[in-house]
C-alpha positions as a Markdown table, in Angstrom:
| # | Residue | x | y | z |
|---|---|---|---|---|
| 1 | Met | 28.1 | 108.2 | 59.0 |
| 2 | Ser | 27.8 | 104.6 | 60.2 |
| 3 | Arg | 30.5 | 103.2 | 57.9 |
| 4 | Glu | 34.1 | 104.1 | 58.5 |
| 5 | Ser | 35.9 | 106.8 | 56.7 |
| 6 | Ile | 38.8 | 105.5 | 54.7 |
| 7 | Ile | 39.8 | 109.0 | 53.3 |
| 8 | Val | 39.5 | 112.2 | 55.2 |
| 9 | Thr | 40.7 | 115.6 | 53.9 |
| 10 | Glu | 40.4 | 118.9 | 55.8 |
| 11 | Gly | 41.1 | 122.2 | 54.1 |
| 12 | Val | 43.6 | 120.8 | 51.6 |
| 13 | Lys | 45.4 | 123.5 | 49.7 |
| 14 | Val | 48.0 | 123.1 | 47.0 |
| 15 | Asn | 49.9 | 126.0 | 45.4 |
| 16 | Phe | 52.4 | 126.2 | 42.5 |
| 17 | Gly | 54.0 | 129.5 | 43.2 |
| 18 | Asp | 51.3 | 132.2 | 43.2 |
| 19 | Phe | 48.7 | 129.8 | 41.7 |
| 20 | Trp | 46.5 | 128.0 | 44.1 |
| 21 | Ala | 45.4 | 124.8 | 42.4 |
| 22 | Leu | 43.4 | 123.7 | 45.5 |
| 23 | Lys | 41.9 | 126.3 | 47.8 |
| 24 | Gly | 40.7 | 124.1 | 50.8 |
| 25 | Ile | 39.2 | 120.8 | 50.0 |
| 26 | Thr | 37.3 | 119.1 | 52.8 |
| 27 | Met | 35.9 | 115.7 | 52.1 |
| 28 | Arg | 35.2 | 112.3 | 53.7 |
| 29 | Val | 35.0 | 109.0 | 51.7 |
| 30 | Glu | 33.5 | 106.0 | 53.4 |
| 31 | Lys | 34.8 | 102.5 | 52.8 |
| 32 | Gly | 33.2 | 101.0 | 49.6 |
| 33 | Glu | 32.0 | 104.4 | 48.5 |
| 34 | Ile | 32.1 | 105.3 | 44.7 |
| 35 | Ile | 32.8 | 109.0 | 44.1 |
| 36 | Val | 32.9 | 110.7 | 40.7 |
| 37 | Ile | 34.6 | 114.1 | 40.5 |
| 38 | Met | 33.7 | 116.3 | 37.6 |
| 39 | Gly | 34.8 | 119.8 | 36.6 |
| 40 | Pro | 36.3 | 121.9 | 33.9 |
| 41 | Ser | 39.9 | 121.6 | 32.9 |
| 42 | Gly | 42.2 | 123.2 | 35.5 |
| 43 | Ser | 39.6 | 122.9 | 38.3 |
| 44 | Gly | 42.0 | 121.0 | 40.5 |
| 45 | Lys | 40.5 | 117.5 | 40.2 |
| 46 | Ser | 43.7 | 115.7 | 39.2 |
| 47 | Thr | 45.7 | 117.6 | 41.7 |
| 48 | Phe | 43.3 | 116.7 | 44.4 |
| 49 | Ile | 43.4 | 112.9 | 43.8 |
| 50 | Arg | 47.2 | 113.0 | 43.6 |
| 51 | Thr | 47.3 | 114.4 | 47.1 |
| 52 | Leu | 45.6 | 111.2 | 48.3 |
| 53 | Asn | 48.7 | 109.0 | 47.7 |
| 54 | Arg | 51.1 | 111.9 | 48.0 |
| 55 | Leu | 52.1 | 112.0 | 44.3 |
| 56 | Gln | 51.3 | 115.7 | 45.0 |
| 57 | Pro | 52.3 | 117.1 | 48.4 |
| 58 | His | 49.8 | 119.5 | 49.8 |
| 59 | Ser | 50.7 | 123.0 | 51.0 |
| 60 | Ala | 48.2 | 123.2 | 53.8 |
| 61 | Gly | 45.4 | 121.2 | 55.5 |
| 62 | Lys | 45.2 | 117.6 | 56.3 |
| 63 | Val | 45.1 | 114.3 | 54.3 |
| 64 | Val | 44.4 | 111.0 | 56.2 |
| 65 | Val | 44.2 | 107.8 | 54.2 |
| 66 | Asp | 43.4 | 104.5 | 55.8 |
| 67 | Gly | 44.3 | 106.0 | 59.2 |
| 68 | Ile | 47.6 | 107.4 | 58.1 |
| 69 | Glu | 48.2 | 111.1 | 57.9 |
| 70 | Leu | 50.2 | 112.1 | 54.8 |
| 71 | Asn | 52.6 | 115.0 | 55.2 |
| 72 | Asp | 56.3 | 115.9 | 55.2 |
| 73 | Glu | 56.7 | 113.8 | 58.4 |
| 74 | Thr | 55.1 | 110.6 | 57.0 |
| 75 | Thr | 57.7 | 107.8 | 57.2 |
| 76 | Leu | 58.9 | 106.0 | 54.1 |
| 77 | Ala | 57.3 | 102.8 | 55.4 |
| 78 | Asp | 53.9 | 104.5 | 55.8 |
| 79 | Leu | 54.2 | 106.1 | 52.4 |
| 80 | Lys | 55.1 | 102.7 | 50.8 |
| 81 | Tyr | 52.1 | 101.2 | 52.6 |
| 82 | Ile | 49.7 | 103.9 | 51.3 |
| 83 | Arg | 51.1 | 103.6 | 47.7 |
| 84 | Ala | 50.5 | 99.9 | 47.8 |
| 85 | Glu | 47.0 | 100.3 | 49.3 |
| 86 | Val | 46.0 | 103.0 | 46.9 |
| 87 | Gly | 45.8 | 102.0 | 43.2 |
| 88 | Phe | 46.2 | 104.8 | 40.7 |
| 89 | Val | 45.1 | 104.6 | 37.0 |
| 90 | Phe | 46.4 | 107.5 | 34.9 |
| 91 | Gln | 45.0 | 109.1 | 31.8 |
| 92 | Leu | 47.9 | 107.9 | 29.8 |
| 93 | Phe | 48.4 | 104.3 | 30.9 |
| 94 | Asn | 52.1 | 104.7 | 32.2 |
| 95 | Leu | 53.0 | 101.1 | 31.3 |
| 96 | Phe | 56.6 | 100.1 | 30.9 |
| 97 | Pro | 57.1 | 99.7 | 27.1 |
| 98 | His | 60.0 | 97.3 | 27.5 |
| 99 | Leu | 58.1 | 94.8 | 29.6 |
| 100 | Thr | 55.3 | 92.4 | 28.4 |
| 101 | Val | 51.8 | 92.9 | 29.6 |
| 102 | Leu | 52.2 | 90.1 | 32.0 |
| 103 | Glu | 55.5 | 91.5 | 33.4 |
| 104 | Asn | 53.9 | 95.0 | 33.8 |
| 105 | Val | 51.1 | 93.5 | 35.9 |
| 106 | Ala | 53.4 | 91.1 | 37.9 |
| 107 | Leu | 56.0 | 93.7 | 38.8 |
| 108 | Gly | 54.2 | 95.4 | 41.7 |
| 109 | Pro | 53.4 | 92.2 | 43.6 |
| 110 | Gln | 57.0 | 91.1 | 43.3 |
| 111 | Lys | 58.7 | 94.4 | 44.1 |
| 112 | Val | 56.3 | 95.8 | 46.8 |
| 113 | Arg | 54.4 | 92.8 | 48.2 |
| 114 | Gly | 57.4 | 90.4 | 48.0 |
| 115 | Ala | 55.6 | 87.7 | 45.9 |
| 116 | Ser | 57.7 | 85.1 | 44.0 |
| 117 | Arg | 57.7 | 85.4 | 40.3 |
| 118 | Thr | 55.5 | 82.4 | 39.9 |
| 119 | Glu | 52.9 | 83.7 | 42.4 |
| 120 | Ala | 53.0 | 87.2 | 40.8 |
| 121 | Glu | 52.5 | 85.9 | 37.3 |
| 122 | Ala | 49.7 | 83.6 | 38.3 |
| 123 | Lys | 48.0 | 86.6 | 40.0 |
| 124 | Ala | 48.7 | 88.9 | 37.0 |
| 125 | Leu | 47.0 | 86.3 | 34.7 |
| 126 | Arg | 44.0 | 86.3 | 37.0 |
| 127 | His | 43.7 | 90.0 | 36.8 |
| 128 | Leu | 44.2 | 90.1 | 33.1 |
| 129 | Glu | 41.3 | 87.6 | 32.9 |
| 130 | Arg | 39.3 | 89.9 | 35.1 |
| 131 | Val | 39.8 | 92.8 | 32.7 |
| 132 | Gly | 39.1 | 90.6 | 29.8 |
| 133 | Ile | 42.5 | 90.3 | 28.0 |
| 134 | Pro | 44.3 | 87.2 | 29.2 |
| 135 | Glu | 45.3 | 86.5 | 25.6 |
| 136 | Gln | 47.4 | 89.7 | 25.5 |
| 137 | Ala | 49.7 | 88.6 | 28.3 |
| 138 | Arg | 52.8 | 87.9 | 26.2 |
| 139 | Lys | 52.6 | 91.0 | 24.1 |
| 140 | Tyr | 54.2 | 94.3 | 24.6 |
| 141 | Pro | 52.0 | 97.4 | 25.3 |
| 142 | Ser | 52.7 | 98.9 | 21.9 |
| 143 | Ala | 50.9 | 96.0 | 20.3 |
| 144 | Leu | 47.7 | 96.8 | 22.1 |
| 145 | Ser | 44.9 | 99.3 | 21.5 |
| 146 | Gly | 44.5 | 102.2 | 23.9 |
| 147 | Gly | 41.5 | 100.5 | 25.5 |
| 148 | Gln | 43.5 | 97.3 | 26.0 |
| 149 | Gln | 46.5 | 99.3 | 27.5 |
| 150 | Gln | 44.2 | 101.0 | 29.9 |
| 151 | Arg | 42.7 | 97.7 | 31.0 |
| 152 | Val | 46.3 | 96.4 | 31.6 |
| 153 | Ala | 46.9 | 99.5 | 33.7 |
| 154 | Ile | 43.8 | 98.7 | 35.8 |
| 155 | Ala | 44.9 | 95.1 | 36.1 |
| 156 | Arg | 48.3 | 96.3 | 37.2 |
| 157 | Ala | 46.8 | 98.4 | 40.0 |
| 158 | Leu | 44.4 | 95.6 | 41.1 |
| 159 | Ala | 47.3 | 93.1 | 41.3 |
| 160 | Met | 48.5 | 95.0 | 44.4 |
| 161 | Asp | 45.2 | 94.2 | 46.2 |
| 162 | Pro | 44.6 | 97.9 | 46.9 |
| 163 | Lys | 41.9 | 99.1 | 49.3 |
| 164 | Ile | 41.2 | 102.2 | 47.2 |
| 165 | Met | 41.4 | 102.9 | 43.5 |
| 166 | Leu | 41.9 | 106.4 | 42.1 |
| 167 | Phe | 41.2 | 107.0 | 38.4 |
| 168 | Asp | 42.4 | 110.2 | 36.7 |
| 169 | Glu | 40.3 | 110.6 | 33.5 |
| 170 | Pro | 40.9 | 107.0 | 32.5 |
| 171 | Thr | 39.0 | 107.3 | 29.3 |
| 172 | Ser | 39.8 | 110.8 | 28.1 |
| 173 | Ala | 42.7 | 109.7 | 25.9 |
| 174 | Leu | 40.8 | 106.9 | 24.3 |
| 175 | Asp | 38.9 | 106.6 | 21.0 |
| 176 | Pro | 35.2 | 106.6 | 21.5 |
| 177 | Glu | 34.8 | 102.9 | 20.6 |
| 178 | Met | 37.2 | 101.9 | 23.3 |
| 179 | Ile | 35.7 | 103.9 | 26.1 |
| 180 | Lys | 32.9 | 101.3 | 26.8 |
| 181 | Glu | 35.3 | 98.4 | 27.3 |
| 182 | Val | 37.2 | 100.3 | 30.0 |
| 183 | Leu | 34.1 | 101.6 | 31.7 |
| 184 | Asp | 32.7 | 98.1 | 31.8 |
| 185 | Val | 35.7 | 96.9 | 33.7 |
| 186 | Met | 35.3 | 99.9 | 36.1 |
| 187 | Ile | 31.6 | 99.1 | 36.6 |
| 188 | Glu | 32.4 | 95.5 | 37.5 |
| 189 | Leu | 35.0 | 96.9 | 40.0 |
| 190 | Cys | 32.4 | 99.2 | 41.6 |
| 191 | Glu | 30.1 | 96.2 | 42.1 |
| 192 | Ser | 32.9 | 94.3 | 43.9 |
| 193 | Gly | 32.8 | 96.8 | 46.8 |
| 194 | Met | 36.1 | 98.6 | 46.1 |
| 195 | Thr | 36.4 | 102.2 | 47.4 |
| 196 | Met | 36.8 | 104.3 | 44.2 |
| 197 | Ile | 37.3 | 108.0 | 43.3 |
| 198 | Val | 37.0 | 108.6 | 39.6 |
| 199 | Val | 37.8 | 111.9 | 37.8 |
| 200 | Thr | 35.7 | 111.6 | 34.6 |
| 201 | His | 33.2 | 113.3 | 32.4 |
| 202 | Glu | 31.4 | 110.1 | 31.7 |
| 203 | Met | 27.9 | 111.0 | 32.9 |
| 204 | Gly | 26.4 | 107.5 | 32.1 |
| 205 | Phe | 29.0 | 105.9 | 34.3 |
| 206 | Ala | 28.5 | 108.4 | 37.1 |
| 207 | Asn | 24.7 | 107.9 | 36.9 |
| 208 | Arg | 25.0 | 104.2 | 37.1 |
| 209 | Val | 27.6 | 103.6 | 39.8 |
| 210 | Ala | 28.4 | 106.8 | 41.8 |
| 211 | Asp | 27.2 | 107.2 | 45.4 |
| 212 | Arg | 28.1 | 110.8 | 45.1 |
| 213 | Val | 29.1 | 113.2 | 42.3 |
| 214 | Ile | 31.3 | 116.1 | 43.3 |
| 215 | Phe | 31.7 | 119.2 | 41.1 |
| 216 | Met | 35.0 | 121.1 | 41.4 |
| 217 | Asp | 35.8 | 124.4 | 39.8 |
| 218 | Gly | 38.7 | 126.9 | 40.5 |
| 219 | Gly | 40.2 | 124.6 | 43.2 |
| 220 | Glu | 37.1 | 124.3 | 45.3 |
| 221 | Ile | 34.2 | 121.9 | 45.7 |
| 222 | Ile | 31.2 | 123.8 | 44.4 |
| 223 | Glu | 28.5 | 121.2 | 44.8 |
| 224 | Gln | 28.0 | 117.5 | 45.6 |
| 225 | Asn | 25.0 | 115.3 | 45.5 |
| 226 | Ser | 23.6 | 111.9 | 44.6 |
| 227 | Pro | 23.9 | 111.4 | 40.8 |
| 228 | Val | 20.1 | 111.8 | 40.3 |
| 229 | Asp | 20.0 | 115.1 | 42.1 |
| 230 | Phe | 23.3 | 116.3 | 40.7 |
| 231 | Phe | 22.3 | 115.8 | 37.1 |
| 232 | Glu | 18.6 | 116.5 | 37.2 |
| 233 | Asn | 18.6 | 119.3 | 39.7 |
| 234 | Pro | 22.0 | 121.1 | 39.9 |
| 235 | Lys | 21.9 | 124.0 | 42.4 |
| 236 | His | 24.9 | 126.1 | 41.4 |
| 237 | Asp | 25.1 | 128.2 | 38.2 |
| 238 | Arg | 28.6 | 127.0 | 37.5 |
| 239 | Thr | 27.4 | 123.3 | 37.8 |
| 240 | Lys | 24.5 | 124.1 | 35.4 |
| 241 | Leu | 26.8 | 125.7 | 32.9 |
| 242 | Phe | 29.3 | 122.8 | 33.0 |
| 243 | Leu | 26.6 | 120.2 | 32.6 |
| 244 | Ser | 25.1 | 122.0 | 29.6 |
| 245 | Gln | 28.5 | 122.2 | 28.0 |
| 246 | Ile | 29.1 | 118.4 | 28.4 |
| 247 | Leu | 25.6 | 117.5 | 27.2 |
| 248 | His | 26.1 | 119.6 | 24.0 |
| 249 | His | 29.7 | 118.5 | 23.5 |
């Protein structure tokens, strides 16, 4: 690979007692690459992306993000650096209900990046503009639709100027009419050169922007390919079954 790898995992395993959620995930992600991870419920997709900023410690193997190895020895300073460099957007927005939209987005730059309140709020407004909802800045999250809340969550992650964005099924909790507005923001992000890993079942999105689609099942990577080959010519029976189930959903 000519570009430089910003994420490298080797044989990553995670267990919860006797249950192995990940059974050895080896993967490289190049700078600026867009990866979509698909797979049935319980296949380990969310667990895997959570190992990439150590929201989920791994039991074995190696995780290196932006040149820093994440493990029990990782210093607090390095961990803080990685958490700031890796934006994470959850299925359920995780916004602070008692803060306004503007305050939610401005919080990280003040707390982690040391920006002044004025700087942080100016930046927050720019990012709210970028996700198309500057007029919601003074409202509280509860006054917004699910699609708007998820766009606030994306703006909040972007306000930290991350190098990498991880999305954990960002549209799965949304009503169908709100999915497009969130995907449109994500498509614009993909076009800006951001490194992104997106766990999603949105095939249209994957087809349009992914450099690679990875299929996980039972804690393992079963298959990976370009979107065209992945959707039109899946090799593995488990992939074929999964795709037929999504298509007829």
